[in-house]
Coordinates of C-alpha atoms and ligand atoms in Angstrom, one line a residue:
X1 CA 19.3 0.1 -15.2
X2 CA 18.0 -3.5 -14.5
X3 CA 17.9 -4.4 -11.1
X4 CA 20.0 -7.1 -10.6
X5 CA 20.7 -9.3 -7.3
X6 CA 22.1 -6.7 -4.8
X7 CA 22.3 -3.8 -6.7
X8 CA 19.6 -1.4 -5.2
X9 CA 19.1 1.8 -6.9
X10 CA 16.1 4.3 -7.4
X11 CA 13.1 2.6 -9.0
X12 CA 12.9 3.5 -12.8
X13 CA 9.3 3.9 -14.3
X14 CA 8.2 4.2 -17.5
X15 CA 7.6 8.3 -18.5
X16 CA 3.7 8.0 -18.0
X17 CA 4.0 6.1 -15.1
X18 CA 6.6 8.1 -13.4
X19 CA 4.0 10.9 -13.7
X20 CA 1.2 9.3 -12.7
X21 CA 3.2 8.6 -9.4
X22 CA 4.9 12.1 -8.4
X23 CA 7.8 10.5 -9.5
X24 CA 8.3 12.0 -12.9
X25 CA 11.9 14.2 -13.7
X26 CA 15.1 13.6 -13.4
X27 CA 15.7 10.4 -11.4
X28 CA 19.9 10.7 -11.3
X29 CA 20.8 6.8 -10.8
X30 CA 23.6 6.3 -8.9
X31 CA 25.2 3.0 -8.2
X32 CA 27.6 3.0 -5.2
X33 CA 29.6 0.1 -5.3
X34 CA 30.7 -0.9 -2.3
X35 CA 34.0 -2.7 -1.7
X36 CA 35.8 -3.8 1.7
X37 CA 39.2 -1.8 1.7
X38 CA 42.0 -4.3 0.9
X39 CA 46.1 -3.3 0.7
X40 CA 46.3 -4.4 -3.1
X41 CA 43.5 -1.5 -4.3
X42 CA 44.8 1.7 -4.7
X43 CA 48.5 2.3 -4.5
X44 CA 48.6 5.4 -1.7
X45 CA 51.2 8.0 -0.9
X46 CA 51.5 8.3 2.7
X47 CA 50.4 11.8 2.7
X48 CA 46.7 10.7 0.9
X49 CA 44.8 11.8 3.3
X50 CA 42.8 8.7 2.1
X51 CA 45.3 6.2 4.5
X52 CA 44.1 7.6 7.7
X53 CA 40.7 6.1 6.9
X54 CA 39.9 3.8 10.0
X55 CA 40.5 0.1 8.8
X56 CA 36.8 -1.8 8.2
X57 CA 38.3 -4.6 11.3
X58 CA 39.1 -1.8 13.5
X59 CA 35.7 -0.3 13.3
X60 CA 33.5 -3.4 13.7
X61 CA 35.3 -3.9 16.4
X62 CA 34.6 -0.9 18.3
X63 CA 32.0 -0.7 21.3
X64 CA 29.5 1.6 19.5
X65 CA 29.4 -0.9 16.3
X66 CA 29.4 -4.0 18.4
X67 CA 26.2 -2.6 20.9
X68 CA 24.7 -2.2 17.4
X69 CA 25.4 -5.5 16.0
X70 CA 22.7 -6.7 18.4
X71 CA 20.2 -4.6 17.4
X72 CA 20.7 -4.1 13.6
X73 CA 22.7 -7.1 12.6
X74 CA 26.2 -7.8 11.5
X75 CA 25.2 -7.4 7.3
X76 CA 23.5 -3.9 8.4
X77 CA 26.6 -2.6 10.4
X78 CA 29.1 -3.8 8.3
X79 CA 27.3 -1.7 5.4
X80 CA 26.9 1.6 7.5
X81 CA 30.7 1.4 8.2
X82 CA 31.5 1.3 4.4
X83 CA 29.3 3.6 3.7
X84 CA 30.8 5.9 6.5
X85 CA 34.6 4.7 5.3
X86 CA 33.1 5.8 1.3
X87 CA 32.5 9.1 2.6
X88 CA 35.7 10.1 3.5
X89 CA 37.2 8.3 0.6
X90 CA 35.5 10.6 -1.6
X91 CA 36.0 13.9 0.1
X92 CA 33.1 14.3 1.7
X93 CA 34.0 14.0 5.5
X94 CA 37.8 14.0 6.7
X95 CA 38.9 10.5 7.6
X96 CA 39.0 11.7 11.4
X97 CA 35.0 12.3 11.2
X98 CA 34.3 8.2 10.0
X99 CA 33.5 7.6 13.7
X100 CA 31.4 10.4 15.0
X101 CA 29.2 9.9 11.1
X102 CA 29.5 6.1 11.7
X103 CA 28.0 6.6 15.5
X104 CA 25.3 9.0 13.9
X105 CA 24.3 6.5 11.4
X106 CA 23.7 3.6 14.0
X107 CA 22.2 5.6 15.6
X108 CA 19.7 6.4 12.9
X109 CA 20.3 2.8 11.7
X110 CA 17.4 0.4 10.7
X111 CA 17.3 -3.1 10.0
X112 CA 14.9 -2.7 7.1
X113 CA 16.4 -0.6 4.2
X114 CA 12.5 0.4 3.7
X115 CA 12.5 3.8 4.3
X116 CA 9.8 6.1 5.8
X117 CA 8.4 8.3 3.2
X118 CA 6.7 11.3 3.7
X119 CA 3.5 11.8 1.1
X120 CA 3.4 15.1 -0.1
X121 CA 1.4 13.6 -3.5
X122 CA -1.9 14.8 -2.5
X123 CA -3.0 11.0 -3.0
X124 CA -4.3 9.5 -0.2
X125 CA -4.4 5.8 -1.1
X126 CA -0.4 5.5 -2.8
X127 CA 0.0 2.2 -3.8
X128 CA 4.1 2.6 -4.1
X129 CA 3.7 4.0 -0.7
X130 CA 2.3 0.9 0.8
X131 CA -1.4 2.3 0.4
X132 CA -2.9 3.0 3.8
X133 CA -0.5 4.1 6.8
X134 CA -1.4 2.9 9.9
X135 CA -3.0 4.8 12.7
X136 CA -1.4 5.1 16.3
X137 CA -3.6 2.8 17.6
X138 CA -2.8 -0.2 15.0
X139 CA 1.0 0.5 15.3
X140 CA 0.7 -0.3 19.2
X141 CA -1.4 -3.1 18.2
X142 CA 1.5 -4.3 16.0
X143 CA 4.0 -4.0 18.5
X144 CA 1.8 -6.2 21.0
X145 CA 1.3 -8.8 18.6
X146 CA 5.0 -8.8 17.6
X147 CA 5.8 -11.1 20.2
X148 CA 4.4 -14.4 21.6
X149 CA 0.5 -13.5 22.0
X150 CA -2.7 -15.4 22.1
X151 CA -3.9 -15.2 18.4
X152 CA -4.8 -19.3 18.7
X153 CA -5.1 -19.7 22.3
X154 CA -7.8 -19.4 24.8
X155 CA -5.6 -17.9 28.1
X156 CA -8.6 -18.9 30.5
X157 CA -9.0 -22.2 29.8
X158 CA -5.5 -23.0 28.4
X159 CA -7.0 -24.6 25.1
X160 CA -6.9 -23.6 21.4
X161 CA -9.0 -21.6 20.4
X162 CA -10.1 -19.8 16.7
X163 CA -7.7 -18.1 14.8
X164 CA -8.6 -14.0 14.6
X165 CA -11.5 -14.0 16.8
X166 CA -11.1 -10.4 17.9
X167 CA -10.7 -9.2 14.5
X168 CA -13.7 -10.7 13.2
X169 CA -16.1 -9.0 16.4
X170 CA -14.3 -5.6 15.1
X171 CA -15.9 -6.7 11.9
X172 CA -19.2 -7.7 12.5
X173 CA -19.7 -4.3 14.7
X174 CA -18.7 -2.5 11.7
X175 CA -20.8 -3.9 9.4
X176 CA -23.6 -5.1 11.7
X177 CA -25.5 -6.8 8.5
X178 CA -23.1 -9.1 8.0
X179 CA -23.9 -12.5 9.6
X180 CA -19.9 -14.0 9.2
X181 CA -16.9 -12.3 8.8
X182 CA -13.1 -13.8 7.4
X183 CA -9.9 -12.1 6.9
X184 CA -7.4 -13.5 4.7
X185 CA -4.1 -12.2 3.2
X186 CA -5.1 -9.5 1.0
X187 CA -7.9 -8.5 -1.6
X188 CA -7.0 -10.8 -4.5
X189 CA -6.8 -13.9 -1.8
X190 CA -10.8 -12.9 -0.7
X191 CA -11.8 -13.1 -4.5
X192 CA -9.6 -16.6 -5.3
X193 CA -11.1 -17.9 -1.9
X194 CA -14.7 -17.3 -2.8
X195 CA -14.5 -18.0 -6.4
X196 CA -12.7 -21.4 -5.6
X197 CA -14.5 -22.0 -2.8
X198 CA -18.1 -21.6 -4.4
X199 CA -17.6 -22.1 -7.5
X200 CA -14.3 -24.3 -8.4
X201 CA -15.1 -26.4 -11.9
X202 CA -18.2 -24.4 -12.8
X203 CA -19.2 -21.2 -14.1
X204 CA -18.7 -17.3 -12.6
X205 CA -20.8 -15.2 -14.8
X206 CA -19.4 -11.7 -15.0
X207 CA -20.2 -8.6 -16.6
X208 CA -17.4 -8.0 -19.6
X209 CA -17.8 -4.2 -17.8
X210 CA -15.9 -5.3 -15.1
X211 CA -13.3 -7.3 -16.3
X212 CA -10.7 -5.2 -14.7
X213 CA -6.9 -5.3 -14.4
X214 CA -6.3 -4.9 -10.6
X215 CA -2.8 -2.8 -11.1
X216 CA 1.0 -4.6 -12.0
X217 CA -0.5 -6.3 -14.7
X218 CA -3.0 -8.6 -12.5
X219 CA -6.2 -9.3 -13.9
X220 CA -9.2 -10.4 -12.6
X221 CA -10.3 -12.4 -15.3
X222 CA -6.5 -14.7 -15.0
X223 CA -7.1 -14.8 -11.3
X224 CA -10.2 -16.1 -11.4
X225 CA -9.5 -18.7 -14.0
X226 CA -6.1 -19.5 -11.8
X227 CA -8.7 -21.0 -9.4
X228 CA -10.2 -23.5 -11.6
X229 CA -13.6 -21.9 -11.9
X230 CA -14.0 -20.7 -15.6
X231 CA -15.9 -17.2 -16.5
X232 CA -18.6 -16.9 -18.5
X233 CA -18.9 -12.8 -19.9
X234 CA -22.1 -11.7 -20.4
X235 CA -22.8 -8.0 -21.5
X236 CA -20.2 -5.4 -23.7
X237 CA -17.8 -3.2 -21.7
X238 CA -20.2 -0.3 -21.5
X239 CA -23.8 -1.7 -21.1
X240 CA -24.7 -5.1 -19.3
X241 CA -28.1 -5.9 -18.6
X242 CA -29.9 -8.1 -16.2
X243 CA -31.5 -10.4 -19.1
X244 CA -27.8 -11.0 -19.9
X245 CA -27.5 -12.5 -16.7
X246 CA -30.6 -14.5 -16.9
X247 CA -30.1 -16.1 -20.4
X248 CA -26.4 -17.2 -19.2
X249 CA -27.5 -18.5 -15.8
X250 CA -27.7 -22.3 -16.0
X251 CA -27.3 -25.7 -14.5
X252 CA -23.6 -25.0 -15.0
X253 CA -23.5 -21.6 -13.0
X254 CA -21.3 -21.8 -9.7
X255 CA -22.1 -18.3 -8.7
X256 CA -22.6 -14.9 -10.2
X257 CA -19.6 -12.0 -9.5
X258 CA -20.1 -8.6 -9.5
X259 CA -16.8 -6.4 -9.5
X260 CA -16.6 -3.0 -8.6
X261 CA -14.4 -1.3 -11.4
X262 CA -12.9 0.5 -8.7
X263 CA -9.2 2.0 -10.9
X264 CA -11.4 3.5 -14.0
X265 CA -14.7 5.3 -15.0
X266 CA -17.0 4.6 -18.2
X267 CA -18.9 8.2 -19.0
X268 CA -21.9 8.1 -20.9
X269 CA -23.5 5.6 -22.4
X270 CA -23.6 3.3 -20.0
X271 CA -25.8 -0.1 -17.9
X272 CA -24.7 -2.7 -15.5
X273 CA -27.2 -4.7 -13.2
X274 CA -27.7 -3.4 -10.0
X275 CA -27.5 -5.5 -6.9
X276 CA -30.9 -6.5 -6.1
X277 CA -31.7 -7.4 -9.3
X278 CA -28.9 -9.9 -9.4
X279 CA -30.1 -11.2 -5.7
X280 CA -33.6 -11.9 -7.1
X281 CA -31.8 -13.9 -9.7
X282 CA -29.4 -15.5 -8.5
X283 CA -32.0 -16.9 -5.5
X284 CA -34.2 -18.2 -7.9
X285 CA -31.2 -19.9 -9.2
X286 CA -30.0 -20.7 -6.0
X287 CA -26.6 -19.5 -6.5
X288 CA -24.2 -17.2 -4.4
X289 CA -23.6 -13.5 -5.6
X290 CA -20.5 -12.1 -4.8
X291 CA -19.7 -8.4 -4.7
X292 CA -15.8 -7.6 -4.4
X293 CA -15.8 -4.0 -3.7
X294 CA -12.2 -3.6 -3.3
X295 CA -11.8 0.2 -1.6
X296 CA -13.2 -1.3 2.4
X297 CA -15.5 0.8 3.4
X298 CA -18.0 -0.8 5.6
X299 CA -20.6 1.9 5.5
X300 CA -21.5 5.0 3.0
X301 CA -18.9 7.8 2.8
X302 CA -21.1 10.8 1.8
X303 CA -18.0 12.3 0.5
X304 CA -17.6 9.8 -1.6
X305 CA -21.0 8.9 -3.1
X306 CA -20.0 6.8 -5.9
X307 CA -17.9 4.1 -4.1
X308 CA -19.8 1.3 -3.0
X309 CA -19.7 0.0 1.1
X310 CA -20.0 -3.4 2.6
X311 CA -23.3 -2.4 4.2
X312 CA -25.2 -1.1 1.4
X313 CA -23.9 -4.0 -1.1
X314 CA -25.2 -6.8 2.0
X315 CA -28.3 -4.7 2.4
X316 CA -29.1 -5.2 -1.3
X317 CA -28.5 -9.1 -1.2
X318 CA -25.1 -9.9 -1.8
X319 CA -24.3 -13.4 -0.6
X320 CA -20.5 -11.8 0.3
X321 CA -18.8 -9.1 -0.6
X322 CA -14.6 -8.9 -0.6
X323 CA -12.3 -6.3 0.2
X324 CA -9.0 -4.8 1.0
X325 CA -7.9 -3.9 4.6
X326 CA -5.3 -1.1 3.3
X327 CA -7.3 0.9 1.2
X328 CA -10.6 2.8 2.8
X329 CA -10.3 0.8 5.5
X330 CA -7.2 2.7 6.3
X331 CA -5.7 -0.5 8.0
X332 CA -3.2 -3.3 7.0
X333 CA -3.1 -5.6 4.4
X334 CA -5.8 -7.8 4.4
X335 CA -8.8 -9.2 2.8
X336 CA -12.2 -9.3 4.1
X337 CA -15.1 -11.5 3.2
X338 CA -18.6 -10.7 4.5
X339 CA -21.5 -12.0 3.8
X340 CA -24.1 -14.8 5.1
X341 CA -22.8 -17.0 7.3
X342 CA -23.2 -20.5 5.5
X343 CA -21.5 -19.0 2.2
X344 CA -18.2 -17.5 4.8
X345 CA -18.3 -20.6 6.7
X346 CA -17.8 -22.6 3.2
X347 CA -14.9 -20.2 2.5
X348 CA -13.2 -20.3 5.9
X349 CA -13.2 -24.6 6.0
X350 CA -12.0 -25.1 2.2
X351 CA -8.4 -26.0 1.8
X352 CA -7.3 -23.1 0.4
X353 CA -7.9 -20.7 3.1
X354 CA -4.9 -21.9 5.1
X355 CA -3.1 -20.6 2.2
X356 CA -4.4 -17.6 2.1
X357 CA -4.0 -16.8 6.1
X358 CA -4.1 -13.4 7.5
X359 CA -0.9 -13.1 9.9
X360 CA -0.9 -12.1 13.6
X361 CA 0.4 -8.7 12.8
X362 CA -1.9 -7.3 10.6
X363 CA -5.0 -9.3 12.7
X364 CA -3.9 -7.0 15.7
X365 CA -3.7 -3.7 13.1
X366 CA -7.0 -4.5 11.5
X367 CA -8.6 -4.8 14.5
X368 CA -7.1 -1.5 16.4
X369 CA -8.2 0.2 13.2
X370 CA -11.7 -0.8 13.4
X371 CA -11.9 -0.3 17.1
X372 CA -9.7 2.6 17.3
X373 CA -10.0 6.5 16.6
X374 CA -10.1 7.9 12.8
X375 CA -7.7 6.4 10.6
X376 CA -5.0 8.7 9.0
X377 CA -6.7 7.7 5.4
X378 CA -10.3 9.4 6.9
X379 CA -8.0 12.3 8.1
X380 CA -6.6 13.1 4.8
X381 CA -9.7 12.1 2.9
X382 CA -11.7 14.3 5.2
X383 CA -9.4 17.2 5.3
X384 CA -10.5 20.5 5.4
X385 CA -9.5 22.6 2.4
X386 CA -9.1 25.9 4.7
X387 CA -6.7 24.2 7.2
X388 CA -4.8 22.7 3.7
X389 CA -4.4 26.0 2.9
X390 CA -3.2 27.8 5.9
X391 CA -0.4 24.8 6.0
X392 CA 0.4 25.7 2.3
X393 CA 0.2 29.5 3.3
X394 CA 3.0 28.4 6.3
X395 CA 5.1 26.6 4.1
X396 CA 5.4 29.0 1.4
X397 CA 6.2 31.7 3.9
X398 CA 9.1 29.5 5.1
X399 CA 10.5 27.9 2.1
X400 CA 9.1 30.2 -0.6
X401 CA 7.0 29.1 -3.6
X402 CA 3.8 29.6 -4.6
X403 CA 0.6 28.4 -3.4
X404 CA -1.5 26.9 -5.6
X405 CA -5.1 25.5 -6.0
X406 CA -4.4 21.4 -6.3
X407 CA -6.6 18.4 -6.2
X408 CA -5.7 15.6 -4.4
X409 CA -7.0 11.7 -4.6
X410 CA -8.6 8.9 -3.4
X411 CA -5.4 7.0 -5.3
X412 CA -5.2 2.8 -4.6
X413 CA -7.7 2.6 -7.3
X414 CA -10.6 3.9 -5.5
X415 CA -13.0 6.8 -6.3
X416 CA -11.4 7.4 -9.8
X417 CA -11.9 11.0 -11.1
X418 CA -13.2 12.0 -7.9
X419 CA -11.0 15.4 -7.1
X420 CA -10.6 16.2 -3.1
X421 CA -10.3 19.9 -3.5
X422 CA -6.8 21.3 -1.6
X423 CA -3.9 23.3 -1.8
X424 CA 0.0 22.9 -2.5
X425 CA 3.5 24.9 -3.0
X426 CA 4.8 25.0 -6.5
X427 CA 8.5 24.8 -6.7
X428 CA 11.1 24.2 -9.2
X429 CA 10.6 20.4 -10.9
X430 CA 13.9 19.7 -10.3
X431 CA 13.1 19.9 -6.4
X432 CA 11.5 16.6 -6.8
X433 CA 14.5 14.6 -7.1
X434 CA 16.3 16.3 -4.0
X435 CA 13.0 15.7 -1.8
X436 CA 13.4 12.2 -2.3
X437 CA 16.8 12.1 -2.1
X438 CA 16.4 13.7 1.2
X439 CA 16.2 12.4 5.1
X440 CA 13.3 12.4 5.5
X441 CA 12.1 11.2 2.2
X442 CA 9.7 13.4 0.5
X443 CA 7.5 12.4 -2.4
X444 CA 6.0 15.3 -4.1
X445 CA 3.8 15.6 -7.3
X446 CA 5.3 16.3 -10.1
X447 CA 3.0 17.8 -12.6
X448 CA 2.9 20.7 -15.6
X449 CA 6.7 21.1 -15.3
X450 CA 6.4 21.7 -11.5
X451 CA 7.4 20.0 -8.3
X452 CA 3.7 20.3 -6.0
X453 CA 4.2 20.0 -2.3
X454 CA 0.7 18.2 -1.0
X455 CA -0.3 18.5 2.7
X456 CA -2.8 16.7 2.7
X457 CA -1.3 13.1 3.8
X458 CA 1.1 14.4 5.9
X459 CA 0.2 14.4 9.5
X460 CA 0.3 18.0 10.9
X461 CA 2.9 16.9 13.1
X462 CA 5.0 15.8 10.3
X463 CA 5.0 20.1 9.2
X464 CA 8.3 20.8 10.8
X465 CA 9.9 17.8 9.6
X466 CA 8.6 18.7 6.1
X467 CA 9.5 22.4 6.1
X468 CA 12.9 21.1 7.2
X469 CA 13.4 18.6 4.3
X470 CA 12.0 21.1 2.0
X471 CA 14.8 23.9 2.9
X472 CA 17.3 21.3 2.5
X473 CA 16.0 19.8 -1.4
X474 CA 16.1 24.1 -2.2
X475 CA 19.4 24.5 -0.7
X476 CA 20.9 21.1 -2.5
Ligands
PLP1 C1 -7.7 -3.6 -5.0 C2 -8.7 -4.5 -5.6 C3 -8.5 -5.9 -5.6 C4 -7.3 -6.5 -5.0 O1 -7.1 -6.3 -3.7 P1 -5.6 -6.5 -3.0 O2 -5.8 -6.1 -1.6 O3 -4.8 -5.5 -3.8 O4 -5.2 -7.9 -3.2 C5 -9.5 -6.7 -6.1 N1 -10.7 -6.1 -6.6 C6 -10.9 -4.8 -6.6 C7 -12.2 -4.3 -7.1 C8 -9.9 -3.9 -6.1 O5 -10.2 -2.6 -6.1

């Protein structure tokens, strides 16, 4: 199926991907085409049940439809009562039932046809999911900042003042080595920013190691040379040295890059240049080093001893370091430079950074998540395996199934290979398609012919809600 102009219908992966993503089996497309009712259609008898359907005028014109007119808008409520109308043209409800299911479904009714999904993957960072989910804290901050609010204004003194202020303290108290912080759009707009804004018409040397794609067929190395800056590779893809460095350093060096390959592993035999030794080189030099770390976390995660942190990457000499707000950091999309606070300040003042601006929405998010209690990404990171099994245990005993050791993940392209040991229920594969299909949504894994029901990123108060939509995929 190609998706065409209004046409929306289940996303269609490739087999591996589909895996990869819980979203493998049987995805059954169907298109609903929806048409407005109009005399010349179908010829009906009078006795087809079909012409006591409530007429699409007479409905929009009813109370119920028009109080929700004002909060969904007239596209939204004119496609709930087809839908409703479609129904009971196919059987499915009587035509007398159109508008008791039509009042149900404004009621329900959203403006966004995004759908809340419940992730029952087992991986914590899903990037189809919208990586991280926000925390209660960051979703109130959302709502404050939805409105008119004071992101350029100073309220004492009635004068402009700094974009992001607040979210740049949160910042700095997380990552108290940093001497400047800047949030932009997202990861990718941190990188382009420093690499254009440090080193636009000269060289980046990076390591041929971490010349990563970033995921959707992105790569670093065409995003870096999108910004005018051209890359000089030094080292193979397993082993990079130091002296590699040093014998491509030059006059024509704008700064030297060092990317976290965050999305894949290299076993074996293996070298890259660590930190400090590329501080001691590129200040003799007198070049910046940048470190884009990618996953967000601001300090060490001892459960996850691999992944490199904003603190420890600063405390070894990077000039900056860039990240993304929704992936460890558990918080919105966003990118995040830190670093020294002449080589930020060059960032935040070159052109391109108004391009590149973070919104008022997710500067109110990122800073509720630093300031506010765990994120749900540390919850489900941190979760204990004992308390992921007694929820296993008390689904199986309601729904059935079996419960099964399962691994989940970092995911987002963080930690890669790095199992967070769990539990889940094994049901039939072809439970998969009916989860999603389902209100709520459910995404389970599917894997080794089975359909694996994760805890793990579901907040415990989500249990009865899951239960629920999993008693309704077996019964479908
Ligand atoms: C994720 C990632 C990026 C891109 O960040 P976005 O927030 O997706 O734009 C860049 N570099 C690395 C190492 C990453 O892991």
């Amino acid at each position: 199926m190609e998706a065409s102009g209004f046409l929306v219908g289940p996303p269609v992966f490739k087999t591996g991907e589909a895996e990869h993503l819980g979203l493998a089996g049987s995805i059954p497309v169907r298109l609903r085409h929806s048409y407005i009712p109009c005399s010349t259609e179908v010829p009906m008898s009078s006795q087809d049940p079909r012409s006591r359907i409530p007429r699409t005028d007479t409905l929009l014109a009813s109370p119920a439809v028009v109080d929700a007119s004002a909060r969904l808008g007239a596209d939204t409520v004119r496609r709930l009562v087809i839908a409703a109308q479609e129904r009971a043209r196919h059987g499915e409800i009587e035509p007398e039932q159109v508008p008791d299911v039509l009042a149900q479904s404004l009621q329900a009714g959203r403006a966004t046809r995004l759908r809340p999904v419940i992730n029952a993957t087992g991986v914590v960072i899903h990037t189809n999911l919208g990586r991280a989910p926000l925390s209660a804290a960051a979703v109130d901050a959302v709502q404050a900042a939805a409105g008119y609010v004071d992101v350029e204004l100073d309220l004492a003194t009635g004068t402009r003042s700094k974009r992001g202020v607040a979210a740049r303290a949160a910042l700095l108290a997380g990552c108290p080595d940093a001497e400047e912080a800047l949030v932009v759009n997202n990861g990718a707009a941190a990188l382009v920013l420093a690499t254009t804004a440090l080193a636009q018409g000269r060289e980046i040397i990076v390591s041929r190691g971490e010349l990563i794609e970033i995921g959707a067929g992105f790569r670093l190395p065409d995003l870096i040379a999108s910004t005018g800056a051209r890359l000089r590779e030094v080292g193979t893809t397993n082993r990079t040295h130091l002296k590699d460095y040093a014998s491509a350093i030059g006059p024509d060096t704008g700064a030297i890059l060092k990317v976290h390959p965050s999305n894949f592993r290299v076993d074996g035999f293996t070298s890259a240049a660590a930190i400090d030794e590329l501080h001691d080189l590129a200040t003799q030099h007198e070049v910046p080093l940048i470190v884009d770390l990618g996953s967000g976390l601001l300090a060490p995660d001892p459960l996850l001893p691999d992944e490199p942190d904003a603190t420890s990457a600063l405390g070894a000499g990077a000039d900056v370091v860039t990240a993304s707000g929704d992936k460890l950091l558990g918080g919105p999309q966003a990118g995040i430079a830190l670093g020294r606070k002449a080589i930020v300040d060059r960032m935040a003042t070159h052109p391109l950074a108004r391009a590149v601006r973070a919104d008022k929405v997710a500067l109110a998010a990122l800073e509720a998540t630093l300031t506010g209690p765990a994120t749900p990404t540390a919850t489900a990171l941190h979760a204990d395996p004992d308390r992921l099994r007694a929820r296993a245990d008390a689904l199986a005993a309601a729904v059935g199934g079996e419960v099964v050791p399962h691994d989940g993940r970092v995911g987002g392209g963080g930690a890669p290979g790095v199992p967070l040991p769990g539990w889940a229920v094994s049901l039939p594969e072809n439970t998969a398609a009916a989860l999603r299909l389902g209100d709520p949504a459910v995404l389970p894994r599917v894997h080794g012919g089975a359909c694996l029901v994760d805890p793990r990123c579901v907040p415990e108060s989500e249990d009865g809600p899951l239960t629920a939509a999993v008693q309704a995929a077996l019964a479908h």
